[in-house]
CSV table of C-alpha atoms and ligand atoms in Angstrom, one decimal:
chain,number,residue,atom,x,y,z
L,1,MET,CA,-75.6,257.0,-125.4
L,2,SER,CA,-78.7,254.3,-123.6
L,3,ARG,CA,-76.8,251.2,-121.5
L,4,SER,CA,-78.8,248.5,-120.3
L,5,PRO,CA,-76.9,246.0,-117.6
L,6,GLU,CA,-77.4,242.4,-117.4
L,7,PRO,CA,-79.9,240.7,-115.3
L,8,SER,CA,-78.9,240.9,-111.0
L,9,MET,CA,-80.1,240.2,-107.6
L,10,MET,CA,-79.8,242.7,-105.6
L,11,VAL,CA,-79.3,242.2,-101.6
L,12,ILE,CA,-79.7,244.8,-99.7
L,13,PHE,CA,-78.9,245.1,-95.9
L,14,GLY,CA,-81.2,247.6,-93.6
L,15,GLY,CA,-84.0,246.2,-95.4
L,16,SER,CA,-87.2,248.5,-93.7
L,17,GLY,CA,-85.1,251.5,-93.3
L,18,ASP,CA,-85.1,254.9,-94.0
L,19,LEU,CA,-82.7,254.4,-96.6
L,20,THR,CA,-84.4,251.7,-98.2
L,21,ARG,CA,-88.0,253.1,-97.6
L,22,ARG,CA,-86.7,256.8,-98.7
L,23,LYS,CA,-84.2,255.9,-101.6
L,24,LEU,CA,-83.3,252.5,-102.8
L,25,ILE,CA,-86.8,250.9,-103.5
L,26,PRO,CA,-88.4,254.0,-105.1
L,27,SER,CA,-85.3,254.6,-107.3
L,28,LEU,CA,-85.1,251.1,-108.3
L,29,PHE,CA,-88.6,250.7,-109.4
L,30,ARG,CA,-88.2,254.3,-111.4
L,31,LEU,CA,-85.4,252.5,-113.1
L,32,SER,CA,-87.8,249.1,-113.7
L,33,ARG,CA,-90.6,251.5,-115.0
L,34,SER,CA,-88.0,252.7,-117.4
L,35,ARG,CA,-87.4,249.9,-118.8
L,36,MET,CA,-83.4,250.5,-117.6
L,37,ILE,CA,-83.2,247.3,-115.9
L,38,PRO,CA,-84.1,243.9,-117.6
L,39,ALA,CA,-87.6,242.0,-116.2
L,40,GLY,CA,-85.7,239.6,-114.1
L,41,PHE,CA,-84.4,241.6,-111.6
L,42,THR,CA,-84.3,240.6,-108.3
L,43,ILE,CA,-84.8,242.3,-104.9
L,44,ILE,CA,-84.3,240.5,-101.7
L,45,ALA,CA,-84.4,242.6,-98.7
L,46,VAL,CA,-82.9,241.8,-95.2
L,47,SER,CA,-83.5,243.2,-91.8
L,48,ARG,CA,-84.1,242.1,-88.6
L,49,SER,CA,-88.1,243.0,-88.3
L,50,ARG,CA,-91.1,239.7,-88.9
L,51,MET,CA,-92.3,239.5,-92.4
L,52,THR,CA,-93.2,238.1,-94.8
L,53,ASP,CA,-92.6,238.7,-98.5
L,54,ASP,CA,-96.2,239.4,-98.8
L,55,SER,CA,-96.1,241.6,-95.8
L,56,TYR,CA,-92.9,243.5,-97.0
L,57,ARG,CA,-94.2,243.9,-100.7
L,58,GLU,CA,-97.3,245.8,-98.5
L,59,MET,CA,-95.3,247.5,-96.6
L,60,LEU,CA,-93.8,248.7,-99.7
L,61,ARG,CA,-96.2,249.8,-101.7
L,62,SER,CA,-97.7,252.1,-98.1
L,63,TRP,CA,-94.1,254.0,-99.0
L,64,ALA,CA,-94.1,253.6,-102.6
L,65,ASP,CA,-95.5,256.9,-103.8
L,66,LYS,CA,-99.5,257.3,-105.7
L,67,ASP,CA,-97.2,255.0,-109.0
L,68,GLY,CA,-97.4,252.1,-105.9
L,69,GLN,CA,-100.7,251.2,-106.8
L,70,ASN,CA,-101.0,250.0,-110.7
L,71,GLU,CA,-100.0,247.5,-112.2
L,72,THR,CA,-96.3,248.8,-113.1
L,73,TRP,CA,-95.7,248.0,-109.7
L,74,ASN,CA,-97.3,244.5,-109.2
L,75,ASN,CA,-94.3,243.8,-111.4
L,76,PHE,CA,-91.7,245.2,-110.1
L,77,ALA,CA,-93.0,243.9,-106.7
L,78,GLN,CA,-93.1,240.0,-107.6
L,79,GLY,CA,-89.6,240.6,-108.0
L,80,ILE,CA,-89.7,241.4,-104.1
L,81,PHE,CA,-88.8,238.5,-101.3
L,82,TYR,CA,-87.5,239.4,-97.9
L,83,MET,CA,-85.6,237.7,-95.3
L,84,SER,CA,-86.0,238.0,-91.7
L,85,ALA,CA,-82.4,237.8,-89.8
L,86,ASP,CA,-79.9,238.6,-87.6
L,87,TYR,CA,-76.6,240.2,-88.8
L,88,ARG,CA,-74.7,238.8,-87.1
L,89,ASP,CA,-76.0,234.7,-87.0
L,90,PRO,CA,-74.2,233.1,-88.9
L,91,ALA,CA,-76.3,230.8,-89.4
L,92,THR,CA,-78.2,234.0,-91.6
L,93,TYR,CA,-75.3,234.2,-94.8
L,94,GLU,CA,-76.4,229.5,-94.8
L,95,ARG,CA,-80.3,230.8,-95.8
L,96,LEU,CA,-79.2,234.1,-97.7
L,97,LYS,CA,-76.9,231.6,-99.8
L,98,GLU,CA,-80.0,228.9,-100.7
L,99,LEU,CA,-82.6,231.6,-100.9
L,100,MET,CA,-79.9,233.8,-103.4
L,101,SER,CA,-79.8,230.4,-105.5
L,102,LYS,CA,-83.3,229.2,-105.7
L,103,LYS,CA,-84.2,232.7,-106.6
L,104,GLU,CA,-81.7,233.5,-108.6
L,105,ALA,CA,-82.5,229.5,-111.2
L,106,GLU,CA,-86.0,230.4,-110.8
L,107,ARG,CA,-85.8,234.6,-112.1
L,108,ARG,CA,-82.9,233.8,-114.4
L,109,THR,CA,-80.5,236.6,-112.5
L,110,GLY,CA,-77.3,234.4,-114.0
L,111,ALA,CA,-76.1,234.8,-110.6
L,112,ASN,CA,-75.2,238.5,-110.4
L,113,ARG,CA,-75.5,239.9,-107.2
L,114,LEU,CA,-75.4,243.1,-105.6
L,115,TYR,CA,-75.9,243.7,-102.0
L,116,TYR,CA,-76.0,246.7,-100.7
L,117,LEU,CA,-75.4,247.5,-97.1
L,118,ALA,CA,-77.8,249.7,-95.8
L,119,THR,CA,-78.1,249.3,-92.0
L,120,PRO,CA,-76.5,251.0,-89.2
L,121,PRO,CA,-73.0,251.4,-90.2
L,122,ALA,CA,-71.9,249.9,-86.7
L,123,ASP,CA,-73.2,246.6,-88.7
L,124,TYR,CA,-70.8,247.6,-91.7
L,125,PRO,CA,-68.2,245.0,-90.9
L,126,ASP,CA,-69.8,242.0,-89.6
L,127,ILE,CA,-72.0,241.3,-92.5
L,128,VAL,CA,-68.4,241.9,-95.2
L,129,ARG,CA,-66.6,239.4,-92.8
L,130,HIS,CA,-70.1,236.4,-92.8
L,131,LEU,CA,-69.9,237.4,-96.5
L,132,GLY,CA,-66.7,236.2,-97.1
L,133,GLU,CA,-66.7,233.5,-94.6
L,134,ASN,CA,-69.3,232.5,-96.3
L,135,GLY,CA,-67.6,232.2,-99.6
L,136,LEU,CA,-70.5,235.3,-100.5
L,137,SER,CA,-67.7,237.3,-101.1
L,138,ARG,CA,-65.7,236.4,-104.0
L,139,GLU,CA,-65.7,236.0,-108.1
L,140,ASP,CA,-66.4,232.7,-109.1
L,141,SER,CA,-62.7,232.8,-110.9
L,142,GLY,CA,-65.3,230.6,-113.4
L,143,GLY,CA,-66.7,233.5,-114.6
L,144,ALA,CA,-70.1,232.8,-113.7
L,145,GLY,CA,-72.0,235.8,-112.5
L,146,TRP,CA,-70.4,239.1,-110.7
L,147,ILE,CA,-70.5,240.1,-107.3
L,148,ARG,CA,-70.3,244.0,-106.7
L,149,ILE,CA,-70.3,245.4,-103.0
L,150,ILE,CA,-72.7,249.5,-102.8
L,151,ILE,CA,-71.3,251.0,-99.0
L,152,GLU,CA,-73.2,253.5,-98.0
L,153,LYS,CA,-72.1,255.9,-95.9
L,154,PRO,CA,-70.6,256.8,-93.6
L,155,PHE,CA,-68.1,255.0,-94.4
L,156,GLY,CA,-66.4,254.2,-91.1
L,157,TYR,CA,-66.6,257.3,-87.9
L,158,ASP,CA,-63.5,258.8,-88.0
L,159,LEU,CA,-60.4,257.8,-89.7
L,160,ALA,CA,-59.4,255.0,-87.4
L,161,SER,CA,-62.4,253.3,-87.9
L,162,ALA,CA,-62.9,253.8,-92.0
L,163,ARG,CA,-59.5,252.4,-92.0
L,164,GLU,CA,-61.0,249.3,-89.9
L,165,LEU,CA,-63.5,248.8,-92.4
L,166,ASN,CA,-61.4,249.0,-95.1
L,167,HIS,CA,-59.5,246.5,-94.2
L,168,GLU,CA,-62.6,243.8,-93.1
L,169,VAL,CA,-63.6,245.1,-96.8
L,170,SER,CA,-60.4,244.6,-98.6
L,171,PHE,CA,-59.4,241.0,-97.2
L,172,ARG,CA,-63.7,239.7,-98.2
L,173,PHE,CA,-64.0,241.8,-101.6
L,174,GLU,CA,-61.2,243.2,-104.5
L,175,GLU,CA,-61.4,247.4,-105.0
L,176,ARG,CA,-63.2,246.3,-108.2
L,177,GLN,CA,-66.5,244.9,-106.9
L,178,VAL,CA,-66.6,248.1,-104.3
L,179,TYR,CA,-68.5,250.7,-104.8
L,180,ARG,CA,-69.0,253.2,-102.3
L,181,ILE,CA,-71.6,255.7,-102.4
L,182,ASP,CA,-72.4,259.4,-102.5
L,183,HIS,CA,-75.1,260.4,-103.7
L,184,TYR,CA,-73.8,264.3,-104.8
L,185,LEU,CA,-71.7,262.5,-107.3
L,186,GLY,CA,-74.9,260.9,-109.0
L,187,LYS,CA,-76.6,264.7,-108.7
L,188,GLU,CA,-76.9,266.0,-112.8
L,189,THR,CA,-75.5,269.2,-111.9
L,190,VAL,CA,-71.8,267.5,-109.7
L,191,GLN,CA,-71.4,265.8,-112.6
L,192,ASN,CA,-71.8,268.5,-115.0
L,193,ILE,CA,-68.8,270.5,-113.5
L,194,LEU,CA,-66.6,267.9,-114.9
L,195,VAL,CA,-68.4,268.5,-118.3
L,196,PHE,CA,-68.4,272.1,-117.7
L,197,ARG,CA,-64.4,272.4,-116.7
L,198,PHE,CA,-63.2,269.7,-119.5
L,199,ALA,CA,-65.5,270.1,-122.1
L,200,ASN,CA,-65.7,273.7,-122.5
L,201,GLY,CA,-61.7,275.5,-123.7
L,202,ILE,CA,-62.9,278.6,-122.4
L,203,PHE,CA,-63.2,278.1,-118.7
L,204,GLU,CA,-60.2,276.2,-118.1
L,205,PRO,CA,-56.8,278.9,-118.9
L,206,ILE,CA,-58.6,280.9,-115.9
L,207,TRP,CA,-59.5,278.5,-113.7
L,208,ASN,CA,-56.5,278.6,-111.5
L,209,ARG,CA,-54.9,281.5,-108.2
L,210,GLN,CA,-54.0,284.2,-111.8
L,211,PHE,CA,-58.1,284.5,-111.9
L,212,ILE,CA,-59.9,282.9,-109.1
L,213,ASP,CA,-59.9,284.7,-105.6
L,214,SER,CA,-62.3,282.1,-103.3
L,215,ILE,CA,-64.5,280.1,-103.8
L,216,GLN,CA,-66.9,279.3,-101.7
L,217,ILE,CA,-69.5,276.3,-101.4
L,218,THR,CA,-73.1,276.3,-99.2
L,219,ALA,CA,-75.1,273.4,-98.9
L,220,SER,CA,-77.5,274.7,-96.2
L,221,GLU,CA,-80.6,272.9,-95.6
L,222,ASN,CA,-83.6,274.0,-94.7
L,223,ILE,CA,-85.1,270.8,-93.0
L,224,GLY,CA,-83.6,269.8,-89.1
L,225,VAL,CA,-82.5,266.6,-88.5
L,226,GLU,CA,-85.8,265.5,-89.0
L,227,GLY,CA,-86.7,262.4,-86.9
L,228,ARG,CA,-83.1,261.1,-87.4
L,229,GLY,CA,-82.2,262.5,-83.8
L,230,THR,CA,-80.9,259.6,-81.7
L,231,TYR,CA,-78.1,259.0,-86.0
L,232,TYR,CA,-77.3,262.4,-85.9
L,233,GLU,CA,-76.2,262.5,-82.0
L,234,GLN,CA,-73.6,260.5,-83.8
L,235,ALA,CA,-73.4,262.3,-86.7
L,236,GLY,CA,-72.6,266.0,-87.3
L,237,ALA,CA,-71.9,268.3,-89.7
L,238,LEU,CA,-69.1,268.1,-89.9
L,239,ARG,CA,-69.6,263.3,-90.5
L,240,ASP,CA,-73.3,264.5,-91.8
L,241,MET,CA,-72.3,266.6,-94.5
L,242,VAL,CA,-68.4,267.5,-95.0
L,243,GLN,CA,-66.4,264.9,-94.8
L,244,ASN,CA,-68.5,262.7,-97.4
L,245,HIS,CA,-70.5,265.1,-99.9
L,246,ILE,CA,-68.7,268.7,-99.7
L,247,MET,CA,-64.8,267.7,-100.0
L,248,GLN,CA,-66.4,266.1,-103.0
L,249,LEU,CA,-67.2,268.5,-104.5
L,250,ILE,CA,-64.1,270.2,-103.4
L,251,ALA,CA,-62.3,267.3,-105.1
L,252,LEU,CA,-64.3,268.4,-108.6
L,253,VAL,CA,-64.0,271.8,-108.9
L,254,ALA,CA,-60.2,271.7,-107.9
L,255,MET,CA,-59.0,268.4,-109.4
L,256,GLU,CA,-56.6,268.9,-112.5
L,257,PRO,CA,-57.5,267.8,-116.1
L,258,PRO,CA,-58.1,263.5,-115.9
L,259,PRO,CA,-56.0,262.2,-119.0
L,260,ASP,CA,-59.2,260.7,-119.8
L,261,PHE,CA,-63.2,259.8,-118.8
L,262,HIS,CA,-61.3,256.1,-117.4
L,263,PRO,CA,-63.3,255.4,-113.8
L,264,ASP,CA,-59.2,255.4,-112.3
L,265,SER,CA,-57.7,258.3,-114.2
L,266,VAL,CA,-61.4,260.9,-112.5
L,267,ARG,CA,-60.8,258.8,-109.1
L,268,ASP,CA,-56.4,259.5,-109.4
L,269,GLU,CA,-57.1,263.1,-110.2
L,270,LYS,CA,-59.5,264.0,-107.1
L,271,SER,CA,-57.7,261.5,-105.1
L,272,LYS,CA,-54.5,263.8,-105.9
L,273,VAL,CA,-56.5,266.8,-104.9
L,274,LEU,CA,-57.9,266.1,-101.4
L,275,ARG,CA,-53.8,265.5,-100.9
L,276,SER,CA,-52.9,268.3,-101.3
L,277,ILE,CA,-55.6,270.2,-99.5
L,278,ARG,CA,-54.4,271.9,-96.1
L,279,ARG,CA,-54.5,270.4,-92.7
L,280,ILE,CA,-55.7,272.0,-89.9
L,281,ALA,CA,-53.1,271.7,-87.0
L,282,PRO,CA,-55.5,271.8,-83.7
L,283,GLU,CA,-53.8,275.6,-82.8
L,284,GLU,CA,-56.0,276.5,-86.0
L,285,VAL,CA,-59.3,274.5,-85.9
L,286,SER,CA,-60.3,277.7,-83.2
L,287,SER,CA,-59.0,280.1,-86.3
L,288,LEU,CA,-60.6,278.4,-89.7
L,289,ALA,CA,-63.6,276.3,-88.5
L,290,VAL,CA,-66.7,277.1,-87.2
L,291,ARG,CA,-69.5,275.5,-85.7
L,292,GLY,CA,-73.2,276.1,-84.8
L,293,GLN,CA,-76.2,274.4,-83.3
L,294,TYR,CA,-79.4,275.8,-84.2
L,295,GLY,CA,-82.1,277.0,-81.8
L,296,ARG,CA,-85.6,277.6,-81.9
L,297,GLY,CA,-87.3,279.6,-84.8
L,298,PHE,CA,-88.7,279.8,-88.1
L,299,THR,CA,-87.8,277.3,-91.9
L,300,ARG,CA,-90.3,277.5,-94.1
L,301,GLY,CA,-92.8,279.4,-92.9
L,302,LYS,CA,-93.3,277.1,-89.8
L,303,GLU,CA,-91.9,277.8,-86.1
L,304,VAL,CA,-89.6,274.9,-85.6
L,305,VAL,CA,-87.7,273.5,-82.3
L,306,GLY,CA,-83.9,274.2,-80.9
L,307,TYR,CA,-81.9,270.9,-82.0
L,308,LEU,CA,-81.7,270.1,-78.1
L,309,GLU,CA,-85.7,269.8,-78.1
L,310,GLU,CA,-85.1,266.7,-81.1
L,311,PRO,CA,-86.0,263.9,-79.9
L,312,GLY,CA,-83.3,261.4,-79.6
L,313,VAL,CA,-81.2,264.3,-78.5
L,314,ALA,CA,-79.7,264.7,-75.8
L,315,PRO,CA,-80.1,268.2,-73.7
L,316,GLU,CA,-76.6,268.8,-73.4
L,317,SER,CA,-75.9,267.2,-76.9
L,318,ARG,CA,-72.8,269.7,-78.2
L,319,VAL,CA,-73.1,267.9,-81.5
L,320,GLU,CA,-72.7,270.8,-83.9
L,321,THR,CA,-75.5,271.3,-87.3
L,322,PHE,CA,-74.0,273.9,-89.0
L,323,ALA,CA,-69.9,274.1,-89.3
L,324,ALA,CA,-67.7,276.7,-92.0
L,325,ILE,CA,-64.4,276.3,-92.9
L,326,ARG,CA,-62.0,277.6,-94.4
L,327,PHE,CA,-59.4,275.4,-96.3
L,328,ASN,CA,-56.1,275.7,-98.4
L,329,ILE,CA,-54.5,273.9,-101.5
L,330,ASP,CA,-51.6,273.7,-101.7
L,331,ASN,CA,-50.5,273.1,-105.3
L,332,TRP,CA,-49.4,275.4,-108.0
L,333,ARG,CA,-52.7,275.9,-109.9
L,334,TRP,CA,-54.5,277.0,-105.8
L,335,ALA,CA,-52.3,278.0,-103.5
L,336,ASP,CA,-53.8,281.3,-101.4
L,337,VAL,CA,-57.2,280.7,-102.6
L,338,PRO,CA,-59.4,279.9,-100.2
L,339,PHE,CA,-62.2,277.7,-99.8
L,340,TYR,CA,-64.8,278.6,-97.4
L,341,ILE,CA,-67.2,276.0,-96.9
L,342,ARG,CA,-71.0,276.2,-95.3
L,343,THR,CA,-73.4,273.3,-94.6
L,344,GLY,CA,-75.9,273.3,-91.9
L,345,LYS,CA,-79.7,272.2,-90.4
L,346,ASN,CA,-82.7,274.8,-90.5
L,347,MET,CA,-80.8,277.7,-92.0
L,348,ALA,CA,-82.3,280.2,-94.0
L,349,LYS,CA,-82.4,278.5,-97.3
L,350,GLY,CA,-82.0,274.7,-98.2
L,351,VAL,CA,-79.4,276.0,-101.6
L,352,THR,CA,-76.5,273.7,-102.6
L,353,GLU,CA,-74.4,276.0,-104.7
L,354,ILE,CA,-70.7,276.4,-105.5
L,355,ALA,CA,-69.3,279.5,-106.4
L,356,ILE,CA,-66.1,280.8,-107.9
L,357,ILE,CA,-65.3,283.8,-107.2
L,358,PHE,CA,-63.2,285.8,-109.6
L,359,ARG,CA,-60.3,288.7,-109.0
L,360,GLU,CA,-61.2,292.1,-109.3
L,361,THR,CA,-60.4,293.4,-112.4
L,362,PRO,CA,-57.1,295.6,-111.7
L,363,HIS,CA,-58.4,299.2,-112.1
L,364,LEU,CA,-61.7,300.6,-113.1
L,365,ILE,CA,-62.4,303.4,-115.2
L,366,PHE,CA,-65.7,303.5,-114.2
L,367,ARG,CA,-67.0,304.6,-111.1
L,368,GLN,CA,-69.1,302.7,-109.0
L,369,GLU,CA,-71.3,302.6,-106.0
L,370,PRO,CA,-69.0,301.4,-102.7
L,371,GLY,CA,-70.4,297.9,-102.5
L,372,ALA,CA,-72.2,297.9,-105.7
L,373,GLY,CA,-70.1,294.7,-106.5
L,374,ILE,CA,-69.2,294.7,-109.6
L,375,ARG,CA,-65.8,294.2,-109.7
L,376,SER,CA,-65.6,290.4,-109.4
L,377,ASN,CA,-67.6,288.3,-111.7
L,378,VAL,CA,-68.7,285.2,-110.5
L,379,LEU,CA,-69.9,281.6,-111.9
L,380,ALA,CA,-71.6,280.0,-110.1
L,381,PHE,CA,-72.5,276.7,-110.3
L,382,ARG,CA,-76.1,275.6,-108.4
L,383,ILE,CA,-76.9,272.2,-107.8
L,384,GLN,CA,-80.0,272.4,-106.8
L,385,PRO,CA,-82.9,273.6,-106.4
L,386,ASP,CA,-83.2,275.8,-109.8
L,387,GLU,CA,-80.1,273.2,-110.7
L,388,GLY,CA,-78.2,275.7,-113.6
L,389,ILE,CA,-74.7,277.5,-113.9
L,390,THR,CA,-74.9,281.8,-113.8
L,391,LEU,CA,-71.8,284.0,-114.7
L,392,ARG,CA,-72.5,287.4,-113.4
L,393,ILE,CA,-70.7,290.3,-114.9
L,394,ALA,CA,-71.3,293.7,-114.9
L,395,ALA,CA,-73.6,295.7,-117.1
L,396,LYS,CA,-74.6,299.2,-118.3
L,397,LEU,CA,-77.9,300.3,-117.1
L,398,PRO,CA,-79.9,302.1,-119.9
L,399,GLY,CA,-80.1,305.9,-119.7
L,400,GLN,CA,-77.6,308.7,-120.4
L,401,THR,CA,-74.6,307.7,-117.7
L,402,THR,CA,-73.0,304.9,-117.4
L,403,GLU,CA,-74.0,303.6,-114.2
L,404,MET,CA,-74.0,299.9,-113.7
L,405,ARG,CA,-75.1,297.4,-112.4
L,406,PRO,CA,-74.1,292.7,-111.4
L,407,VAL,CA,-76.8,291.5,-114.0
L,408,ASN,CA,-76.5,287.5,-114.4
L,409,MET,CA,-75.9,285.2,-118.0
L,410,ASP,CA,-78.3,282.2,-117.0
L,411,PHE,CA,-78.0,278.5,-117.8
L,412,ARG,CA,-81.2,276.2,-116.2
L,413,TYR,CA,-81.3,272.4,-116.6
L,414,GLY,CA,-85.4,273.5,-116.4
L,415,SER,CA,-85.5,275.7,-118.5
L,416,THR,CA,-82.9,274.0,-121.2
L,417,PHE,CA,-83.8,270.3,-121.3
L,418,GLY,CA,-87.2,269.7,-119.5
L,419,PRO,CA,-87.8,269.7,-115.7
L,420,HIS,CA,-86.9,266.3,-114.7
L,421,LEU,CA,-83.5,265.3,-113.6
L,422,ALA,CA,-82.9,261.4,-112.9
L,423,GLY,CA,-82.7,261.3,-109.6
L,424,ALA,CA,-79.2,260.5,-108.2
L,425,TYR,CA,-80.0,257.1,-106.7
L,426,GLU,CA,-81.2,256.1,-110.1
L,427,ARG,CA,-77.7,256.9,-111.8
L,428,LEU,CA,-75.7,255.9,-109.1
L,429,LEU,CA,-77.7,252.1,-108.8
L,430,LEU,CA,-77.6,251.6,-112.9
L,431,ASP,CA,-74.0,252.4,-113.3
L,432,CYS,CA,-73.2,249.9,-110.4
L,433,MET,CA,-74.7,247.5,-112.4
L,434,LEU,CA,-73.2,248.3,-115.3
L,435,GLY,CA,-69.5,248.5,-113.4
L,436,ASP,CA,-69.1,252.1,-113.4
L,437,PRO,CA,-66.9,252.9,-110.4
L,438,THR,CA,-66.2,256.7,-111.5
L,439,LEU,CA,-68.5,258.2,-109.7
L,440,PHE,CA,-67.9,256.4,-106.9
L,441,ASN,CA,-65.2,256.8,-104.2
L,442,ARG,CA,-62.5,255.0,-103.8
L,443,ILE,CA,-61.0,254.2,-100.0
L,444,ASP,CA,-57.3,256.7,-100.7
L,445,SER,CA,-60.2,260.1,-101.6
L,446,VAL,CA,-62.8,258.2,-98.5
L,447,GLU,CA,-59.8,257.8,-96.0
L,448,ALA,CA,-57.7,261.7,-97.5
L,449,SER,CA,-61.0,263.6,-96.0
L,450,TRP,CA,-61.4,261.7,-93.1
L,451,SER,CA,-57.3,262.7,-92.8
L,452,LEU,CA,-58.7,266.7,-93.2
L,453,ILE,CA,-62.2,266.1,-90.7
L,454,GLN,CA,-59.7,264.4,-88.2
L,455,PRO,CA,-58.0,267.5,-86.2
L,456,ILE,CA,-60.6,268.9,-85.7
L,457,LEU,CA,-63.2,266.6,-85.1
L,458,ASP,CA,-60.4,266.1,-82.3
L,459,THR,CA,-59.8,269.4,-81.1
L,460,TRP,CA,-63.8,269.9,-80.9
L,461,LYS,CA,-64.4,266.8,-78.7
L,462,ALA,CA,-61.1,268.1,-77.0
L,463,ASP,CA,-63.1,271.0,-76.4
L,464,GLN,CA,-65.9,270.3,-73.2
L,465,SER,CA,-66.6,274.2,-71.9
L,466,THR,CA,-66.4,276.6,-75.0
L,467,PRO,CA,-70.0,277.1,-75.9
L,468,ILE,CA,-70.9,275.9,-78.8
L,469,PRO,CA,-72.5,278.8,-81.3
L,470,GLN,CA,-76.1,279.1,-81.4
L,471,TYR,CA,-78.4,280.2,-84.5
L,472,GLU,CA,-81.7,281.4,-84.7
L,473,SER,CA,-83.2,278.5,-87.4
L,474,GLY,CA,-84.4,280.4,-90.0
L,475,SER,CA,-80.9,282.0,-90.6
L,476,TRP,CA,-77.7,282.6,-92.4
L,477,GLY,CA,-75.7,280.5,-88.8
L,478,PRO,CA,-74.1,281.5,-86.3
L,479,THR,CA,-72.7,285.1,-86.9
L,480,GLU,CA,-69.0,283.8,-85.9
L,481,SER,CA,-69.3,282.3,-89.7
L,482,ASP,CA,-69.5,285.4,-91.0
L,483,GLN,CA,-66.8,286.6,-88.9
L,484,LEU,CA,-64.3,284.1,-90.5
L,485,LEU,CA,-64.9,285.5,-94.3
L,486,ALA,CA,-64.6,289.1,-92.9
L,487,ARG,CA,-61.5,288.0,-90.9
L,488,ASP,CA,-60.2,287.9,-94.8
L,489,GLY,CA,-61.6,290.9,-95.9
L,490,ARG,CA,-64.2,288.6,-97.4
L,491,ALA,CA,-68.6,288.3,-97.3
L,492,TRP,CA,-70.9,285.1,-97.8
L,493,ARG,CA,-72.4,285.1,-101.5
L,494,LEU,CA,-76.2,286.1,-100.8
L,495,LEU,CA,-78.1,283.0,-101.4
S,1,BG6,C1,-77.7,263.1,-96.7
S,1,BG6,C2,-77.7,263.7,-94.7
S,1,BG6,O1,-76.4,262.6,-97.0
S,1,BG6,O2,-77.5,264.2,-97.5
S,1,BG6,C3,-78.1,264.3,-95.1
S,1,BG6,O3,-77.2,262.3,-94.2
S,1,BG6,C4,-78.8,265.9,-95.9
S,1,BG6,O4,-78.4,264.3,-93.5
S,1,BG6,C5,-78.9,264.6,-97.4
S,1,BG6,O5,-80.2,266.0,-95.1
S,1,BG6,C6,-78.5,266.1,-98.1
S,1,BG6,O6,-79.0,265.5,-99.5
S,1,BG6,P1,-79.7,266.5,-100.5
S,1,BG6,O7,-79.4,265.4,-101.4
S,1,BG6,O8,-80.9,266.8,-99.8
S,1,BG6,O9,-79.3,267.9,-100.1
């Protein structure tokens, strides 16, 4: 079903930053090139650097890919304007107001405004407050146009700051105007989890503790912090990946079927299951959560430095670049089914996968070699790369014996639907312009995730003496991560 939003204007705070360069502008350009957004679409980029419209467009052109040189790019770039400003200065918002009104009239964007917070998160509360104080946050009751705000992750630094930020946001905006983005929810394969579960009749009846032994979620990256050391020092793997992306994956896999695909029906169920996840008590952190930090090693065929040698990283930093945790969900569907998650930088492979590991057959009449892994079926959602879904089953090896091997039934996006999958940001930006918040996070989910992570953050922070387990770059993380599963008689899947 093709969908086309009304003309609108997007104000990007953080216009010269990494996210704008790597994700926002390329995604908006692709949307515009494929005519998914109307011709008058306008961008006002706000940032501290001193630039003019022309020098900003020039900088974008150098950032843009090879497509950036042609006429389509020039047309797109004509709709981009730049405003150099200090986010904390009230005068900025007066100027912004004038500029928006002027461009709205010129480009007929119908007073539909979308703000994007892509600055360092410390600036979010000020920007939100100033927008509110300058009458730029409330939609005109006369219906002049819509006003929405996208808030980039991290939404808060911990539970308390997430609540504070939310307090400011909800004082200035209605919840229906607020779009808290998690780009994992925009990935095709992540959306497909819901279609797979709720548009097929055969899986849901076995999607529970009677049939499922455990769930493993891996989001490993084979890159390091890539010049973002300063940011990463304030984050670490828990804040950077677990609190948002991984908790969202757990929610999609574990939630109950919603009554319909209405945004709040889906988000109610996600929030409910996140609230059913057992909070790890401080005294359990050492047995249920593992952290690690990468040392030197090889990734993608190249020798790489350890985390402590990365630019912007303190030489004695205790920030974790790897985390593995065992969660449990206290409800009827999932009681006693462990959810093991792991994520890390500079690991052996860049893979994001959710594996549903079914219980073993109760009795096997065939002889099998020890460790052949025949007895449990595994359903794996490959989020990236090689997007697809695989079901591991046992099959008889051709020949005169009944020797068995695990084999895969495979669905691959690339071979079924062709190679190109729309980028996550494209999908989410378009959804926001269309006013569809289904794939954005509601505040209750954000707070529920923070409250699950908080005891781990606090316990790790309080412990300033235990050495952080090190792992060699290019490996699967510290041995403590294997021990986490081995203690339960399980092992990480080989990926
Ligand atoms: C971002 C994190 O949210 O997600 C990055 O800040 C991480 O550190 C990235 O690399 C991973 O996203 P993707 O889409 O590459 O899996």
